[in-house]
Amino acid sequence: MRADLNGCIAEQTQRVYQFDKPTASWTNKSGICDNDEFTFTNSSSIGGGLIGSYWDFNDNGSVSTDDNPTYTFSSAGTKNVKLTVTSEFGCKDELTKQVVVRESPKASFTHTPACSITPTEFTNTTLDVSGSTANYSWNMGDGTVKTSKDYTHTWKSLGPKTVTLNVTLTNGCSSTISKELNVLTQPKAGFSASDVCAGDAVVFVNNTTWPDGQISYSWDFGDGTYSGNSDPVKYFNVKQTTTYNVTLVASIQGGCADSI
């Protein structure tokens, strides 16, 4: 720098440095749904020197300083993802792109007990996703595969089964849930009894059958009285002809129950 004041001159020389500015660049390598792990590829560059990265995923304040981060978004929607790159001398560049995160299904189901005789009812409790149609696939863990929304299954064998429900949407997203079930032995409840006159004994003949295990019984005679005997005898004292609904529940210890 040179200054001239009425012929008096002063000069000063100072070294000035010009640093390279980085260029931010990135792509979304993989991930389309809110239950996917999104992978981001950083292709930022600089003529000379080192650069650092700072990612803002526009998702509840989540950020990262990884060069090539992976991230799972907490919700669906359009996210303005921004990458800021900074050189070792403080020069910066940034690039913001929109990333569309599609909504995935949240697969879930409930079921009745898994028993050897009574079919198990599976109820699909997966919520609908607006704008998409769902397709369902059940794998019962015994070689059976079904594509209905709900399903009632009769087991072919006892023991542990892994039941899996897969839900796939027309938007390209999917979800899977598995539950461990144990198919247990179940009796087949049955009994007989003859009509009698008031004050006479009703003899209940227990015709329950079961393959194995320790069994117990619970009788409800329909008049507020009960019994735990196998073949109970019951006296009904009535002043007029009365019909009673009698229920027998047979239960195998560590297994299932049946009623009639």
C-alpha positions as semicolon CSV with decimal commas, in nm:
position;residue;x (nm);y (nm);z (nm)
1;M;0,000;0,000;0,000
2;R;0,138;0,348;-0,092
3;A;0,022;0,681;0,054
4;D;0,122;1,025;-0,084
5;L;0,064;1,344;0,120
6;N;0,197;1,661;-0,050
7;G;0,487;1,471;-0,194
8;C;0,562;1,283;0,121
9;I;0,527;0,914;0,051
10;A;0,484;0,619;0,282
11;E;0,461;0,259;0,178
12;Q;0,368;-0,063;0,357
13;T;0,372;-0,413;0,224
14;Q;0,176;-0,696;0,385
15;R;0,126;-1,053;0,272
16;V;-0,238;-1,144;0,204
17;Y;-0,348;-1,508;0,188
18;Q;-0,637;-1,633;-0,023
19;F;-0,765;-1,975;0,081
20;D;-0,955;-2,220;-0,133
21;K;-1,330;-2,233;-0,073
22;P;-1,486;-2,580;-0,052
23;T;-1,777;-2,687;-0,269
24;A;-2,055;-2,875;-0,090
25;S;-2,205;-3,172;-0,272
26;W;-2,398;-3,481;-0,156
27;T;-2,648;-3,746;-0,262
28;N;-2,894;-3,971;-0,082
29;K;-2,751;-4,314;-0,161
30;S;-3,023;-4,529;-0,003
31;G;-3,341;-4,508;0,205
32;I;-3,700;-4,415;0,115
33;C;-3,917;-4,494;0,421
34;D;-3,934;-4,373;0,780
35;N;-3,816;-4,713;0,905
36;D;-3,519;-4,725;0,663
37;E;-3,163;-4,628;0,746
38;F;-3,082;-4,348;0,504
39;T;-2,725;-4,340;0,374
40;F;-2,579;-4,008;0,257
41;T;-2,277;-3,987;0,027
42;N;-2,062;-3,677;0,067
43;S;-1,889;-3,573;-0,256
44;S;-1,780;-3,225;-0,140
45;S;-1,444;-3,102;-0,267
46;I;-1,175;-2,837;-0,216
47;G;-0,874;-2,738;-0,422
48;G;-0,631;-2,779;-0,135
49;G;-0,648;-2,855;0,235
50;L;-0,892;-3,035;0,459
51;I;-1,266;-2,989;0,509
52;G;-1,509;-3,088;0,782
53;S;-1,879;-3,172;0,745
54;Y;-2,187;-3,073;0,944
55;W;-2,524;-3,227;0,859
56;D;-2,864;-3,096;0,970
57;F;-3,137;-3,355;0,898
58;N;-3,430;-3,121;0,967
59;D;-3,568;-3,384;1,203
60;N;-3,614;-3,278;1,567
61;G;-3,274;-3,106;1,576
62;S;-3,074;-3,414;1,474
63;V;-2,727;-3,339;1,333
64;S;-2,408;-3,526;1,245
65;T;-2,042;-3,447;1,182
66;D;-1,970;-3,772;0,997
67;D;-1,847;-3,737;0,641
68;N;-2,094;-4,001;0,512
69;P;-2,361;-4,041;0,779
70;T;-2,648;-4,287;0,812
71;Y;-2,972;-4,173;0,970
72;T;-3,322;-4,306;1,044
73;F;-3,586;-4,033;1,038
74;S;-3,834;-4,016;1,325
75;S;-4,129;-3,932;1,101
76;A;-4,241;-3,926;0,741
77;G;-4,256;-3,610;0,527
78;T;-4,032;-3,380;0,325
79;K;-3,705;-3,302;0,502
80;N;-3,472;-3,014;0,407
81;V;-3,138;-3,182;0,467
82;K;-2,845;-2,938;0,475
83;L;-2,474;-3,011;0,451
84;T;-2,228;-2,742;0,555
85;V;-1,861;-2,797;0,473
86;T;-1,586;-2,587;0,633
87;S;-1,221;-2,574;0,537
88;E;-0,941;-2,576;0,793
89;F;-0,912;-2,200;0,742
90;G;-1,282;-2,130;0,801
91;C;-1,409;-2,106;0,444
92;K;-1,761;-2,249;0,409
93;D;-2,013;-2,371;0,158
94;E;-2,351;-2,535;0,209
95;L;-2,603;-2,734;0,009
96;T;-2,965;-2,805;0,102
97;K;-3,175;-3,069;-0,071
98;Q;-3,523;-3,202;-0,009
99;V;-3,547;-3,566;0,095
100;V;-3,893;-3,723;0,081
101;V;-3,942;-3,978;0,361
102;R;-4,238;-4,208;0,293
103;E;-4,458;-4,340;0,572
104;S;-4,414;-4,708;0,652
105;P;-4,676;-4,940;0,804
106;K;-4,646;-5,037;1,169
107;A;-4,721;-5,410;1,157
108;S;-4,904;-5,550;1,459
109;F;-5,148;-5,828;1,542
110;T;-5,324;-5,999;1,831
111;H;-5,426;-6,364;1,867
112;T;-5,630;-6,607;2,072
113;P;-5,455;-6,898;2,251
114;A;-5,261;-7,146;2,039
115;C;-5,421;-7,486;2,104
116;S;-5,418;-7,821;1,929
117;I;-5,794;-7,835;1,856
118;T;-5,955;-7,491;1,861
119;P;-5,826;-7,276;1,571
120;T;-5,624;-6,968;1,665
121;E;-5,772;-6,639;1,545
122;F;-5,519;-6,379;1,430
123;T;-5,645;-6,021;1,415
124;N;-5,440;-5,776;1,210
125;T;-5,419;-5,447;1,406
126;T;-5,190;-5,267;1,159
127;L;-5,314;-4,911;1,104
128;D;-5,388;-4,791;0,751
129;V;-5,149;-4,546;0,584
130;S;-5,320;-4,267;0,393
131;G;-5,274;-4,281;0,016
132;S;-5,140;-4,638;0,013
133;T;-5,290;-4,985;-0,018
134;A;-5,156;-5,263;0,203
135;N;-5,078;-5,621;0,108
136;Y;-5,043;-5,880;0,384
137;S;-4,848;-6,203;0,417
138;W;-4,870;-6,444;0,711
139;N;-4,607;-6,711;0,776
140;M;-4,732;-6,945;1,047
141;G;-4,400;-7,116;1,113
142;D;-4,533;-7,457;1,011
143;G;-4,510;-7,424;0,633
144;T;-4,840;-7,233;0,598
145;V;-4,840;-6,895;0,419
146;K;-5,154;-6,683;0,373
147;T;-5,220;-6,340;0,220
148;S;-5,546;-6,236;0,393
149;K;-5,568;-5,937;0,627
150;D;-5,687;-6,151;0,921
151;Y;-5,644;-6,524;0,951
152;T;-5,777;-6,821;1,148
153;H;-5,531;-7,108;1,168
154;T;-5,565;-7,473;1,270
155;W;-5,233;-7,611;1,390
156;K;-5,091;-7,932;1,251
157;S;-4,849;-8,002;1,535
158;L;-4,764;-7,905;1,892
159;G;-4,469;-7,699;2,011
160;P;-4,313;-7,358;1,949
161;K;-4,403;-7,167;1,632
162;T;-4,273;-6,834;1,502
163;V;-4,562;-6,643;1,344
164;T;-4,460;-6,357;1,114
165;L;-4,678;-6,087;0,960
166;N;-4,535;-5,881;0,674
167;V;-4,718;-5,568;0,558
168;T;-4,616;-5,412;0,224
169;L;-4,758;-5,081;0,098
170;T;-4,798;-4,963;-0,258
171;N;-4,571;-4,667;-0,170
172;G;-4,278;-4,911;-0,148
173;C;-4,258;-4,928;0,232
174;S;-4,300;-5,240;0,445
175;S;-4,289;-5,364;0,802
176;T;-4,257;-5,706;0,965
177;I;-4,343;-5,835;1,311
178;S;-4,284;-6,183;1,457
179;K;-4,422;-6,347;1,771
180;E;-4,328;-6,673;1,939
181;L;-4,626;-6,900;2,010
182;N;-4,633;-7,239;2,179
183;V;-4,908;-7,471;2,054
184;L;-5,038;-7,662;2,357
185;T;-5,237;-7,983;2,406
186;Q;-5,612;-7,929;2,432
187;P;-5,888;-8,161;2,556
188;K;-6,219;-8,213;2,380
189;A;-6,487;-8,143;2,639
190;G;-6,805;-8,349;2,639
191;F;-7,070;-8,477;2,878
192;S;-7,417;-8,624;2,886
193;A;-7,707;-8,615;3,132
194;S;-8,071;-8,725;3,131
195;D;-8,376;-8,515;3,214
196;V;-8,516;-8,596;3,559
197;C;-8,795;-8,499;3,791
198;A;-8,750;-8,237;4,061
199;G;-8,569;-8,378;4,360
200;D;-8,413;-8,668;4,169
201;A;-8,040;-8,693;4,107
202;V;-7,900;-8,576;3,776
203;V;-7,594;-8,786;3,699
204;F;-7,349;-8,605;3,469
205;V;-7,137;-8,844;3,264
206;N;-6,807;-8,683;3,163
207;N;-6,712;-8,781;2,808
208;T;-6,409;-8,551;2,779
209;T;-6,115;-8,689;2,583
210;W;-5,751;-8,572;2,581
211;P;-5,420;-8,714;2,455
212;D;-5,210;-8,665;2,769
213;G;-5,148;-8,445;3,069
214;Q;-5,318;-8,382;3,402
215;I;-5,674;-8,262;3,355
216;S;-5,916;-8,074;3,580
217;Y;-6,285;-7,988;3,550
218;S;-6,509;-7,698;3,636
219;W;-6,887;-7,742;3,624
220;D;-7,135;-7,452;3,624
221;F;-7,484;-7,594;3,678
222;G;-7,660;-7,271;3,577
223;D;-7,825;-7,217;3,914
224;G;-7,534;-7,053;4,094
225;T;-7,375;-7,378;4,207
226;Y;-7,051;-7,534;4,087
227;S;-6,841;-7,849;4,108
228;G;-6,486;-7,962;4,037
229;N;-6,564;-8,334;4,021
230;S;-6,520;-8,542;3,710
231;D;-6,872;-8,694;3,709
232;P;-7,081;-8,494;3,954
233;V;-7,429;-8,575;4,081
234;K;-7,664;-8,277;4,112
235;Y;-8,008;-8,231;4,270
236;F;-8,225;-7,953;4,126
237;N;-8,517;-7,861;4,353
238;V;-8,776;-7,668;4,153
239;K;-9,152;-7,608;4,185
240;Q;-9,207;-7,597;3,811
241;T;-9,039;-7,733;3,503
242;T;-8,711;-7,545;3,455
243;T;-8,434;-7,570;3,197
244;Y;-8,074;-7,509;3,304
245;N;-7,773;-7,433;3,085
246;V;-7,492;-7,647;3,227
247;T;-7,132;-7,571;3,127
248;L;-6,828;-7,796;3,162
249;V;-6,477;-7,651;3,126
250;A;-6,196;-7,905;3,095
251;S;-5,838;-7,777;3,143
252;I;-5,505;-7,953;3,094
253;Q;-5,232;-7,845;3,335
254;G;-4,977;-7,647;3,136
255;G;-5,200;-7,674;2,830
256;C;-5,527;-7,543;2,692
257;A;-5,891;-7,563;2,795
258;D;-6,215;-7,649;2,616
259;S;-6,576;-7,600;2,714
260;I;-6,920;-7,727;2,622
